[in-house]
Tab-separated table of C-alpha atoms and ligand atoms in Angstrom:
chain	number	residue	atom	x	y	z
A	1	MET	CA	174.409	9.151	-102.163
A	2	ASP	CA	172.143	12.148	-102.828
A	3	ALA	CA	171.267	14.489	-99.992
A	4	PHE	CA	169.643	17.918	-99.770
A	5	GLU	CA	171.678	20.774	-98.333
A	6	ILE	CA	169.295	23.486	-97.140
A	7	HIS	CA	170.291	26.932	-95.875
A	8	GLY	CA	167.194	27.820	-93.875
A	9	GLY	CA	165.529	31.096	-92.963
A	10	ARG	CA	164.516	32.294	-96.450
A	11	ARG	CA	160.889	33.239	-97.051
A	12	LEU	CA	159.473	31.469	-100.103
A	13	SER	CA	158.008	33.419	-103.008
A	14	GLY	CA	157.311	32.745	-106.648
A	15	ARG	CA	155.133	30.299	-108.543
A	16	TRP	CA	155.133	26.539	-109.169
A	17	ARG	CA	152.825	24.176	-111.053
A	18	ILE	CA	151.566	21.113	-109.210
A	19	GLY	CA	152.095	17.912	-111.181
A	20	GLY	CA	149.919	14.857	-111.718
A	21	ALA	CA	149.087	12.690	-108.704
A	22	LYS	CA	151.422	9.745	-107.999
A	23	ASN	CA	148.667	7.956	-106.078
A	24	SER	CA	146.326	8.283	-109.015
A	25	ALA	CA	148.859	7.410	-111.705
A	26	LEU	CA	149.824	4.075	-110.093
A	27	PRO	CA	146.364	2.400	-109.996
A	28	LEU	CA	145.491	3.987	-113.359
A	29	MET	CA	148.607	2.434	-114.887
A	30	ALA	CA	147.611	-0.943	-113.427
A	31	ALA	CA	144.128	-0.552	-114.945
A	32	SER	CA	145.699	-0.630	-118.416
A	33	LEU	CA	146.045	-4.414	-117.880
A	34	LEU	CA	142.262	-4.615	-118.351
A	35	THR	CA	142.475	-4.024	-122.122
A	36	ASP	CA	144.675	-5.004	-125.069
A	37	GLU	CA	144.330	-1.512	-126.554
A	38	PRO	CA	146.683	1.391	-125.772
A	39	VAL	CA	145.986	3.495	-122.685
A	40	VAL	CA	147.514	6.981	-122.876
A	41	LEU	CA	147.818	8.902	-119.585
A	42	SER	CA	148.852	12.573	-119.473
A	43	ASP	CA	150.445	14.650	-116.690
A	44	VAL	CA	152.150	11.553	-115.294
A	45	PRO	CA	154.981	12.790	-113.034
A	46	ASN	CA	158.565	11.649	-113.518
A	47	LEU	CA	158.979	9.720	-110.244
A	48	VAL	CA	160.811	6.610	-109.099
A	49	ASP	CA	157.497	4.960	-108.201
A	50	ILE	CA	156.235	5.562	-111.744
A	51	THR	CA	159.447	4.067	-113.141
A	52	ASN	CA	159.005	1.053	-110.851
A	53	MET	CA	155.395	0.562	-111.934
A	54	SER	CA	156.477	0.863	-115.581
A	55	ALA	CA	159.104	-1.816	-114.964
A	56	LEU	CA	156.548	-4.061	-113.256
A	57	LEU	CA	154.120	-3.680	-116.161
A	58	GLY	CA	157.017	-4.499	-118.493
A	59	THR	CA	157.449	-7.847	-116.718
A	60	LEU	CA	153.687	-8.357	-117.122
A	61	GLY	CA	153.852	-8.179	-120.908
A	62	CYS	CA	153.251	-4.470	-121.450
A	63	HIS	CA	155.087	-1.977	-123.643
A	64	VAL	CA	155.388	1.234	-121.602
A	65	GLU	CA	156.688	4.585	-122.862
A	66	HIS	CA	156.891	7.684	-120.642
A	67	ASP	CA	157.762	10.875	-122.510
A	68	THR	CA	159.044	12.936	-119.585
A	69	GLN	CA	160.422	15.613	-121.945
A	70	ASP	CA	156.962	16.259	-123.371
A	71	PRO	CA	155.166	19.033	-121.416
A	72	ASP	CA	152.140	16.724	-121.216
A	73	GLN	CA	154.353	14.012	-119.660
A	74	THR	CA	152.442	11.387	-121.593
A	75	LEU	CA	152.738	7.751	-120.581
A	76	THR	CA	151.510	5.084	-123.009
A	77	ILE	CA	150.852	1.471	-122.026
A	78	GLU	CA	149.965	-1.339	-124.423
A	79	VAL	CA	149.694	-5.040	-123.600
A	80	THR	CA	151.892	-7.108	-125.932
A	81	ASP	CA	151.971	-10.429	-124.045
A	82	PRO	CA	148.862	-11.248	-121.953
A	83	SER	CA	150.306	-14.552	-120.762
A	84	GLN	CA	152.364	-13.020	-117.940
A	85	TYR	CA	150.978	-12.921	-114.394
A	86	LEU	CA	153.955	-12.827	-111.979
A	87	ALA	CA	154.674	-9.678	-109.924
A	88	GLU	CA	157.935	-10.725	-108.333
A	89	TYR	CA	159.195	-9.914	-104.852
A	90	ASP	CA	162.198	-7.849	-105.989
A	91	ILE	CA	159.919	-5.208	-107.554
A	92	VAL	CA	157.028	-5.386	-105.080
A	93	ARG	CA	159.311	-4.995	-102.039
A	94	ARG	CA	160.444	-1.639	-103.456
A	95	MET	CA	156.921	-0.369	-104.014
A	96	ARG	CA	153.924	-1.718	-102.082
A	97	ALA	CA	151.562	-0.088	-104.527
A	98	SER	CA	152.483	-2.956	-106.879
A	99	ILE	CA	149.619	-4.808	-105.181
A	100	CYS	CA	147.197	-2.870	-107.394
A	101	VAL	CA	147.958	-5.154	-110.373
A	102	LEU	CA	146.197	-8.009	-108.546
A	103	GLY	CA	142.628	-7.113	-109.521
A	104	PRO	CA	143.328	-6.273	-113.169
A	105	LEU	CA	145.407	-9.460	-113.673
A	106	LEU	CA	142.677	-11.662	-112.211
A	107	ALA	CA	139.950	-9.972	-114.243
A	108	ARG	CA	141.730	-10.023	-117.599
A	109	ARG	CA	144.078	-13.014	-117.383
A	110	GLY	CA	142.331	-15.224	-114.853
A	111	ARG	CA	145.366	-15.612	-112.641
A	112	ALA	CA	147.947	-13.648	-110.657
A	113	ARG	CA	151.029	-14.400	-108.588
A	114	VAL	CA	151.805	-11.216	-106.682
A	115	SER	CA	154.423	-10.973	-103.960
A	116	MET	CA	153.158	-9.971	-100.545
A	117	PRO	CA	154.363	-6.384	-100.089
A	118	GLY	CA	155.853	-6.847	-96.625
A	119	GLY	CA	156.135	-4.103	-94.022
A	120	CYS	CA	157.736	-0.701	-94.417
A	121	ASN	CA	158.837	2.279	-92.391
A	122	ILE	CA	155.299	3.586	-91.919
A	123	GLY	CA	154.027	0.320	-90.482
A	124	ASP	CA	152.544	-3.044	-91.427
A	125	ARG	CA	151.025	-3.133	-94.859
A	126	PRO	CA	148.480	-5.985	-94.616
A	127	VAL	CA	146.538	-7.022	-97.705
A	128	ASP	CA	143.775	-9.052	-96.051
A	129	LEU	CA	141.074	-6.720	-97.401
A	130	HIS	CA	142.432	-7.073	-100.950
A	131	ILE	CA	142.265	-10.869	-100.600
A	132	ARG	CA	138.770	-10.676	-99.096
A	133	GLY	CA	137.656	-8.676	-102.138
A	134	MET	CA	139.126	-11.088	-104.676
A	135	ARG	CA	137.614	-14.105	-102.918
A	136	ALA	CA	134.213	-12.387	-102.782
A	137	LEU	CA	134.364	-12.032	-106.589
A	138	GLY	CA	134.892	-15.790	-106.877
A	139	ALA	CA	138.666	-16.071	-107.125
A	140	GLU	CA	140.584	-18.837	-105.374
A	141	VAL	CA	143.340	-17.091	-103.407
A	142	ASN	CA	146.133	-18.751	-101.425
A	143	LEU	CA	149.337	-17.509	-99.798
A	144	GLU	CA	152.334	-19.514	-100.923
A	145	GLU	CA	155.981	-18.748	-100.086
A	146	GLY	CA	155.287	-15.029	-99.619
A	147	TYR	CA	153.145	-14.761	-102.734
A	148	ILE	CA	149.443	-14.172	-103.255
A	149	VAL	CA	148.496	-16.944	-105.702
A	150	ALA	CA	145.084	-16.325	-107.225
A	151	HIS	CA	143.086	-17.679	-110.108
A	152	ALA	CA	139.528	-17.506	-111.390
A	153	THR	CA	138.026	-19.003	-114.537
A	154	HIS	CA	135.595	-16.107	-114.403
A	155	LEU	CA	134.739	-13.481	-111.775
A	156	ARG	CA	131.176	-12.867	-110.708
A	157	GLY	CA	129.644	-9.755	-109.170
A	158	ALA	CA	129.249	-9.727	-105.375
A	159	ARG	CA	128.689	-7.523	-102.354
A	160	VAL	CA	132.063	-6.715	-100.747
A	161	PHE	CA	132.678	-4.944	-97.430
A	162	LEU	CA	136.115	-3.286	-97.377
A	163	GLY	CA	136.105	-1.690	-93.916
A	164	GLY	CA	139.114	-2.587	-91.777
A	165	PRO	CA	140.333	-1.581	-88.304
A	166	PHE	CA	141.830	1.621	-89.768
A	167	GLY	CA	138.997	2.470	-92.112
A	168	SER	CA	138.789	1.449	-95.743
A	169	THR	CA	141.653	0.583	-98.078
A	170	VAL	CA	142.507	2.844	-101.016
A	171	LEU	CA	144.331	0.334	-103.199
A	172	GLY	CA	142.046	-2.461	-102.004
A	173	THR	CA	139.107	-0.453	-103.351
A	174	ALA	CA	141.020	0.105	-106.591
A	175	ASN	CA	141.698	-3.630	-106.907
A	176	VAL	CA	138.075	-4.652	-106.361
A	177	MET	CA	136.745	-1.889	-108.633
A	178	CYS	CA	139.057	-2.965	-111.460
A	179	ALA	CA	138.331	-6.668	-111.064
A	180	ALA	CA	134.566	-6.017	-110.940
A	181	THR	CA	134.543	-4.188	-114.289
A	182	LEU	CA	134.890	-7.520	-116.154
A	183	ALA	CA	133.009	-9.715	-113.671
A	184	GLN	CA	129.659	-11.265	-114.599
A	185	GLY	CA	126.914	-9.283	-112.870
A	186	THR	CA	126.892	-6.409	-110.416
A	187	THR	CA	129.353	-5.714	-107.598
A	188	VAL	CA	128.544	-3.466	-104.647
A	189	ILE	CA	131.534	-2.284	-102.627
A	190	GLU	CA	130.513	-1.217	-99.130
A	191	SER	CA	132.867	0.930	-97.050
A	192	ALA	CA	134.826	1.776	-100.194
A	193	ALA	CA	137.680	4.285	-99.920
A	194	CYS	CA	136.456	7.801	-100.830
A	195	GLU	CA	139.822	9.268	-101.847
A	196	PRO	CA	139.736	11.488	-104.981
A	197	GLU	CA	142.177	9.084	-106.626
A	198	ILE	CA	139.457	6.411	-106.525
A	199	ALA	CA	137.080	8.763	-108.356
A	200	ASP	CA	139.884	9.473	-110.850
A	201	LEU	CA	140.276	5.727	-111.461
A	202	ALA	CA	136.522	5.280	-111.935
A	203	THR	CA	136.472	8.071	-114.511
A	204	LEU	CA	139.235	6.355	-116.460
A	205	LEU	CA	137.495	2.959	-116.231
A	206	ASN	CA	134.197	4.429	-117.453
A	207	GLN	CA	136.034	6.058	-120.368
A	208	MET	CA	137.329	2.558	-121.176
A	209	GLY	CA	133.744	1.271	-121.283
A	210	ALA	CA	133.218	0.180	-117.687
A	211	ARG	CA	130.057	0.949	-115.730
A	212	VAL	CA	131.155	2.278	-112.330
A	213	SER	CA	128.978	4.527	-110.195
A	214	GLY	CA	129.326	6.009	-106.709
A	215	ALA	CA	133.128	6.307	-106.793
A	216	GLY	CA	134.227	8.800	-104.146
A	217	THR	CA	131.424	7.650	-101.823
A	218	PRO	CA	131.450	4.716	-99.365
A	219	ARG	CA	129.238	2.680	-101.739
A	220	VAL	CA	130.523	1.928	-105.234
A	221	VAL	CA	128.465	-0.077	-107.726
A	222	VAL	CA	130.085	-1.790	-110.724
A	223	ASP	CA	128.066	-3.469	-113.477
A	224	GLY	CA	130.360	-5.931	-115.246
A	225	VAL	CA	130.887	-5.669	-119.016
A	226	GLU	CA	132.389	-7.984	-121.639
A	227	ARG	CA	135.491	-5.970	-122.498
A	228	LEU	CA	137.227	-2.612	-122.043
A	229	ALA	CA	138.845	-0.421	-124.686
A	230	GLY	CA	141.890	1.800	-124.676
A	231	THR	CA	141.562	5.549	-124.042
A	232	ARG	CA	143.403	8.801	-123.386
A	233	TYR	CA	143.148	10.461	-119.969
A	234	THR	CA	144.753	13.266	-117.939
A	235	ILE	CA	145.266	12.301	-114.319
A	236	MET	CA	144.264	14.578	-111.445
A	237	PRO	CA	146.748	16.957	-109.771
A	238	ASP	CA	148.667	15.695	-106.754
A	239	ARG	CA	146.913	16.892	-103.582
A	240	ILE	CA	149.794	15.724	-101.371
A	241	GLU	CA	152.397	17.593	-103.424
A	242	ALA	CA	150.142	20.669	-103.275
A	243	GLY	CA	149.721	20.366	-99.500
A	244	THR	CA	153.467	19.933	-99.071
A	245	TYR	CA	154.344	23.129	-100.969
A	246	ILE	CA	151.527	25.099	-99.312
A	247	MET	CA	153.070	24.222	-95.955
A	248	ALA	CA	156.587	24.915	-97.245
A	249	SER	CA	155.443	28.473	-97.892
A	250	ALA	CA	153.708	28.720	-94.521
A	251	ILE	CA	156.662	27.427	-92.486
A	252	THR	CA	158.873	30.170	-93.974
A	253	ASN	CA	156.174	32.850	-93.607
A	254	GLY	CA	156.363	33.133	-97.362
A	255	SER	CA	153.884	34.046	-100.074
A	256	ILE	CA	153.748	31.801	-103.145
A	257	GLU	CA	151.384	30.935	-105.993
A	258	LEU	CA	150.620	27.360	-107.028
A	259	GLU	CA	149.073	26.407	-110.388
A	260	ASN	CA	147.009	23.256	-111.042
A	261	CYS	CA	146.080	23.018	-107.367
A	262	PRO	CA	143.244	20.544	-106.476
A	263	MET	CA	141.513	22.786	-103.897
A	264	ASP	CA	138.409	20.559	-103.785
A	265	ALA	CA	140.576	17.680	-102.608
A	266	LEU	CA	142.231	19.663	-99.804
A	267	SER	CA	139.327	20.674	-97.556
A	268	ALA	CA	140.608	18.999	-94.392
A	269	LEU	CA	144.065	20.548	-94.793
A	270	LEU	CA	142.604	23.986	-95.609
A	271	ASP	CA	140.446	23.761	-92.484
A	272	ARG	CA	143.485	23.151	-90.259
A	273	LEU	CA	145.584	25.781	-92.036
A	274	GLU	CA	142.852	28.393	-91.555
A	275	ALA	CA	142.887	27.655	-87.826
A	276	ILE	CA	146.690	27.893	-87.789
A	277	GLY	CA	146.646	31.242	-89.634
A	278	VAL	CA	147.515	30.221	-93.186
A	279	ASP	CA	145.352	31.499	-96.049
A	280	VAL	CA	145.066	29.756	-99.414
A	281	GLU	CA	142.993	31.745	-101.910
A	282	PRO	CA	142.272	31.281	-105.632
A	283	VAL	CA	143.818	34.051	-107.731
A	284	GLN	CA	143.171	35.410	-111.158
A	285	SER	CA	145.729	33.772	-113.396
A	286	ASP	CA	147.279	36.445	-115.639
A	287	GLY	CA	144.243	38.695	-115.318
A	288	GLN	CA	141.785	35.856	-116.024
A	289	ALA	CA	138.970	35.010	-113.644
A	290	PRO	CA	139.876	32.317	-111.111
A	291	VAL	CA	139.714	28.936	-112.826
A	292	ASP	CA	136.256	27.408	-112.187
A	293	ASP	CA	137.665	23.894	-112.034
A	294	ARG	CA	138.336	23.604	-108.323
A	295	PHE	CA	140.551	20.642	-109.104
A	296	ARG	CA	142.942	22.768	-111.162
A	297	GLN	CA	143.096	26.248	-109.630
A	298	THR	CA	145.837	28.801	-109.260
A	299	VAL	CA	146.059	29.790	-105.617
A	300	ARG	CA	148.070	32.170	-103.477
A	301	VAL	CA	149.397	31.088	-100.069
A	302	ALA	CA	149.985	33.661	-97.307
A	303	SER	CA	150.415	33.196	-93.582
A	304	LYS	CA	150.343	35.306	-90.477
A	305	ARG	CA	153.658	35.695	-88.704
A	306	ARG	CA	152.179	34.177	-85.533
A	307	LEU	CA	150.933	30.633	-86.131
A	308	GLU	CA	148.267	29.168	-83.834
A	309	PRO	CA	148.522	25.655	-82.358
A	310	VAL	CA	145.819	23.146	-83.360
A	311	GLN	CA	144.751	19.533	-83.006
A	312	VAL	CA	145.096	17.260	-86.041
A	313	VAL	CA	143.722	13.721	-86.424
A	314	THR	CA	144.523	11.786	-89.581
A	315	GLN	CA	141.559	9.874	-91.004
A	316	PRO	CA	140.366	8.309	-94.238
A	317	TYR	CA	139.262	10.857	-96.863
A	318	PRO	CA	137.677	13.377	-96.496
A	319	GLY	CA	139.528	13.503	-93.155
A	320	PHE	CA	143.020	14.911	-92.756
A	321	PRO	CA	145.391	12.865	-94.955
A	322	THR	CA	148.024	10.723	-93.246
A	323	ASP	CA	150.361	11.633	-96.124
A	324	LEU	CA	150.473	15.242	-94.859
A	325	GLN	CA	150.989	14.366	-91.190
A	326	ALA	CA	154.783	14.760	-91.102
A	327	GLN	CA	154.578	18.045	-92.978
A	328	ILE	CA	152.038	19.647	-90.639
A	329	MET	CA	154.056	18.403	-87.653
A	330	ALA	CA	157.031	20.394	-88.945
A	331	LEU	CA	154.776	23.428	-89.449
A	332	LEU	CA	153.301	23.166	-85.944
A	333	CYS	CA	156.809	23.239	-84.464
A	334	GLN	CA	156.611	26.922	-85.403
A	335	ALA	CA	153.177	27.512	-83.833
A	336	ASP	CA	152.885	29.534	-80.647
A	337	GLY	CA	151.619	26.915	-78.201
A	338	ASN	CA	150.878	23.209	-77.790
A	339	SER	CA	149.471	21.153	-80.683
A	340	LEU	CA	148.438	17.498	-80.730
A	341	ILE	CA	148.642	15.209	-83.768
A	342	THR	CA	146.969	11.789	-83.676
A	343	GLU	CA	147.749	9.262	-86.441
A	344	LYS	CA	144.797	6.925	-86.998
A	345	ILE	CA	145.769	5.329	-90.305
A	346	PHE	CA	149.369	4.204	-89.664
A	347	PRO	CA	149.832	4.531	-85.870
A	348	ASP	CA	153.616	4.064	-86.139
A	349	ARG	CA	154.104	6.691	-88.838
A	350	PHE	CA	156.372	8.827	-86.638
A	351	LEU	CA	159.943	8.134	-87.769
A	352	HIS	CA	160.296	11.873	-88.433
A	353	VAL	CA	159.801	12.633	-84.709
A	354	ALA	CA	163.328	11.553	-83.716
A	355	GLU	CA	164.828	13.629	-86.533
A	356	LEU	CA	162.780	16.725	-85.663
A	357	LEU	CA	163.972	16.353	-82.055
A	358	ARG	CA	167.539	16.544	-83.397
A	359	MET	CA	166.539	19.909	-84.899
A	360	GLY	CA	165.463	21.243	-81.511
A	361	ALA	CA	161.740	20.536	-81.804
A	362	ASN	CA	159.904	19.929	-78.525
A	363	LEU	CA	157.873	16.752	-79.161
A	364	ILE	CA	156.454	14.102	-76.846
A	365	ARG	CA	155.240	10.785	-78.330
A	366	LEU	CA	152.109	9.529	-76.611
A	367	GLY	CA	151.242	6.242	-78.372
A	368	PRO	CA	149.394	7.120	-81.602
A	369	SER	CA	149.725	10.830	-80.783
A	370	VAL	CA	152.506	13.409	-80.586
A	371	LEU	CA	152.346	16.529	-78.409
A	372	ILE	CA	154.128	19.456	-80.064
A	373	SER	CA	155.251	22.385	-77.917
A	374	GLY	CA	155.776	24.927	-80.636
A	375	SER	CA	157.504	28.254	-81.086
A	376	ARG	CA	160.968	26.730	-80.484
A	377	GLN	CA	163.299	28.040	-83.178
A	378	LEU	CA	164.326	24.965	-85.121
A	379	SER	CA	168.072	24.574	-85.490
A	380	ALA	CA	169.812	23.047	-88.458
A	381	ALA	CA	171.256	19.536	-88.169
A	382	PRO	CA	172.134	16.537	-90.342
A	383	VAL	CA	168.967	14.379	-90.420
A	384	MET	CA	167.950	11.074	-91.942
A	385	ALA	CA	165.004	10.628	-94.253
A	386	SER	CA	163.146	7.379	-93.581
A	387	ASP	CA	160.104	7.334	-95.821
A	388	LEU	CA	158.597	9.510	-98.504
A	389	ARG	CA	156.462	11.857	-96.447
A	390	ALA	CA	158.679	11.937	-93.328
A	391	SER	CA	161.422	13.172	-95.649
A	392	ALA	CA	159.167	15.964	-96.881
A	393	GLY	CA	158.527	17.012	-93.286
A	394	LEU	CA	162.274	17.205	-92.641
A	395	VAL	CA	162.809	19.347	-95.745
A	396	LEU	CA	160.136	21.767	-94.507
A	397	ALA	CA	161.833	21.924	-91.102
A	398	GLY	CA	165.152	22.624	-92.842
A	399	LEU	CA	163.590	25.529	-94.746
A	400	ALA	CA	162.671	27.169	-91.425
A	401	ALA	CA	165.728	26.198	-89.367
A	402	GLN	CA	168.575	28.595	-88.814
A	403	GLY	CA	171.734	27.248	-90.401
A	404	THR	CA	172.470	24.470	-92.848
A	405	THR	CA	170.401	21.289	-92.670
A	406	LEU	CA	171.546	18.158	-94.479
A	407	VAL	CA	168.705	15.746	-95.291
A	408	ASN	CA	170.263	12.370	-96.098
A	409	ARG	CA	168.744	9.561	-98.194
A	410	VAL	CA	166.594	11.803	-100.388
A	411	TYR	CA	165.991	8.796	-102.609
A	412	HIS	CA	162.876	8.444	-100.445
A	413	LEU	CA	161.709	11.842	-101.721
A	414	ASP	CA	162.388	11.007	-105.350
A	415	ARG	CA	159.721	8.315	-105.094
A	416	GLY	CA	156.957	10.894	-104.749
A	417	TYR	CA	158.231	14.354	-105.643
A	418	ASP	CA	159.443	15.312	-109.108
A	419	ARG	CA	162.679	17.310	-108.596
A	420	MET	CA	161.624	18.759	-105.228
A	421	GLU	CA	164.845	20.785	-105.018
A	422	LEU	CA	164.041	22.452	-108.354
A	423	ALA	CA	160.527	23.360	-107.191
A	424	LEU	CA	161.844	24.858	-103.959
A	425	GLN	CA	164.645	26.695	-105.755
A	426	LYS	CA	162.037	28.244	-108.071
A	427	LEU	CA	160.194	29.301	-104.935
A	428	GLY	CA	163.270	31.019	-103.549
A	429	ALA	CA	164.686	28.392	-101.197
A	430	ASP	CA	168.426	27.925	-100.821
A	431	ILE	CA	168.513	24.165	-101.414
A	432	GLN	CA	170.935	22.025	-103.367
A	433	ARG	CA	171.089	18.331	-104.215
A	434	VAL	CA	174.563	17.193	-103.150
A	435	ASP	CA	176.428	13.915	-103.136
A	436	ARG	CA	177.336	12.727	-99.632
A	437	PRO	CA	178.784	9.472	-98.301
A	438	ALA	CA	176.081	6.875	-97.688
A	439	VAL	CA	174.840	6.902	-94.077
B	501	EPZ	C1	147.398	4.466	-100.139
B	501	EPZ	O1	148.081	3.322	-99.670
B	501	EPZ	C2	148.473	5.477	-100.514
B	501	EPZ	N1	149.350	4.916	-101.538
B	501	EPZ	C3	149.321	5.837	-99.283
B	501	EPZ	O2	150.236	6.872	-99.672
B	501	EPZ	C4	148.402	6.391	-98.203
B	501	EPZ	O3	149.164	6.681	-97.046
B	501	EPZ	C5	147.311	5.360	-97.888
B	501	EPZ	O4	146.583	5.018	-99.097
B	501	EPZ	C6	146.307	5.881	-96.871
B	501	EPZ	O5	145.693	7.031	-97.373
B	501	EPZ	C7	148.915	4.877	-102.821
B	501	EPZ	O6	147.804	5.267	-103.128
B	501	EPZ	C8	149.873	4.329	-103.833
B	501	EPZ	P1	145.359	1.605	-97.382
B	501	EPZ	P2	147.264	1.942	-99.415
B	501	EPZ	O7	145.154	0.244	-97.920
B	501	EPZ	O8	146.109	1.835	-100.320
B	501	EPZ	C9	145.122	-0.928	-93.406
B	501	EPZ	C10	152.331	7.868	-99.999
B	501	EPZ	O9	153.027	8.428	-99.148
B	501	EPZ	N2	144.873	-2.052	-94.312
B	501	EPZ	O10	144.299	2.646	-97.623
B	501	EPZ	O11	148.255	0.837	-99.396
B	501	EPZ	C11	146.526	-0.350	-93.547
B	501	EPZ	O12	147.451	-1.043	-92.710
B	501	EPZ	C12	151.638	6.556	-99.672
B	501	EPZ	O13	152.093	8.332	-101.148
B	501	EPZ	C13	144.426	-3.271	-93.780
B	501	EPZ	O14	144.253	-3.398	-92.572
B	501	EPZ	O15	146.743	2.168	-97.927
B	501	EPZ	C14	146.345	1.082	-93.083
B	501	EPZ	O16	146.383	1.119	-91.669
B	501	EPZ	C15	152.112	6.004	-98.331
B	501	EPZ	N3	144.197	-4.319	-94.629
B	501	EPZ	C16	144.933	1.431	-93.558
B	501	EPZ	O17	144.274	0.169	-93.773
B	501	EPZ	C17	144.358	-4.209	-95.997
B	501	EPZ	O18	144.110	-5.202	-96.718
B	501	EPZ	C18	144.900	2.227	-94.856
B	501	EPZ	O19	145.675	1.504	-95.804
B	501	EPZ	C19	144.788	-2.970	-96.516
B	501	EPZ	C20	145.039	-1.899	-95.660
């Protein structure tokens, strides 16, 4: 089984290009179910989750081609059999994002049978808000033998409130937005998720002929239309990948440059990094003026040798992203003082704490928070990856630790990072993908 062997202590340097966003690509792929014409997405990363979504769409009567050798990494989806509507458990259990086919299937095919995603290592993954949204649009939705069974002769516009105990729902907003594009009348989504990936989806939908406004704000308005057409679209850069590599540089006191960096989508992270003592500044790319598109900038990362402790609270966008919580925890193990991280989206998203403790970190779990007593030199150890972003945090810790760290089960990483070891090698890390006995 693949593992990463990391010889820590090397300062990162060099340049890497950030790829397309996994969490944009997945709902945008699902949106292709809304039309019978080809949808061509560019800058789609070569990830296990993308492969899983392609396989799911294949079972839903779509022809999917992903040209990962093409620099544009173009992925083309065309519906060939619109009679399919089953998203079976075996695929959904591997990728909870499969739930985002629910809205498009209901809108275009009038029915859907989608497996309940079940829990995962970052906590429960309820879908009550998704179901609330579909019912509000007029669908009949029941839970049968672990499946969401939904049908609607036609959907009608409605007012939908998507606020839950942990804020809004990103993929729930995507589902309702997609379903509403073909509903009769106007839909108003209150307490919609404001993540940039939602705005990216709305831009694609509007290019297909939909009439979506307010995406990226808590109130999204969708005027239903008769049909949607195919289109070509380049997805936004991956803000979580960018944040991960920015912190990889910082934890090694390195200095790197990142291309295609979505600075406008990273404000909460940049705010914390500034307080910690990490600077991220746009640079002139090959003598050109800094790129005006603050969603696709080339930036340079530099950090002070002494890192300051801070408080971090994860919140819905534009708050600090939960998907960067494990990574900043690893970074704060190097800060000179006590930091506090509070996880408000997935309160149990702390499986990386036990592994960081094995590396000599000084952490105390206090319910939804973790107290980090920094400035301990991390020491290398064999550690176990448990979920996508926890794994990334362990890799960052391994980059800083003295000695050789073995991160097992990197298949978690391959879900969300395209060849992470190659990126880090290009940035000067001593990291290899090795085959180790399954643990
Ligand atoms: C998206 O998941 C992301 N995945 C997650 O990234 C990310 O952590 C999450 O948003 C939060 O930002 C994709 O976009 C593919 P939610 P999603 O519905 O949409 C609760 C990664 O590492 N909730 O916004 O499934 C839920 O339990 C992944 O790339 C309900 O209560 O998350 C959570 O506490 C991991 N009822 C909170 O809302 C519902 O019906 C936010 O969940 C739905 C969610």
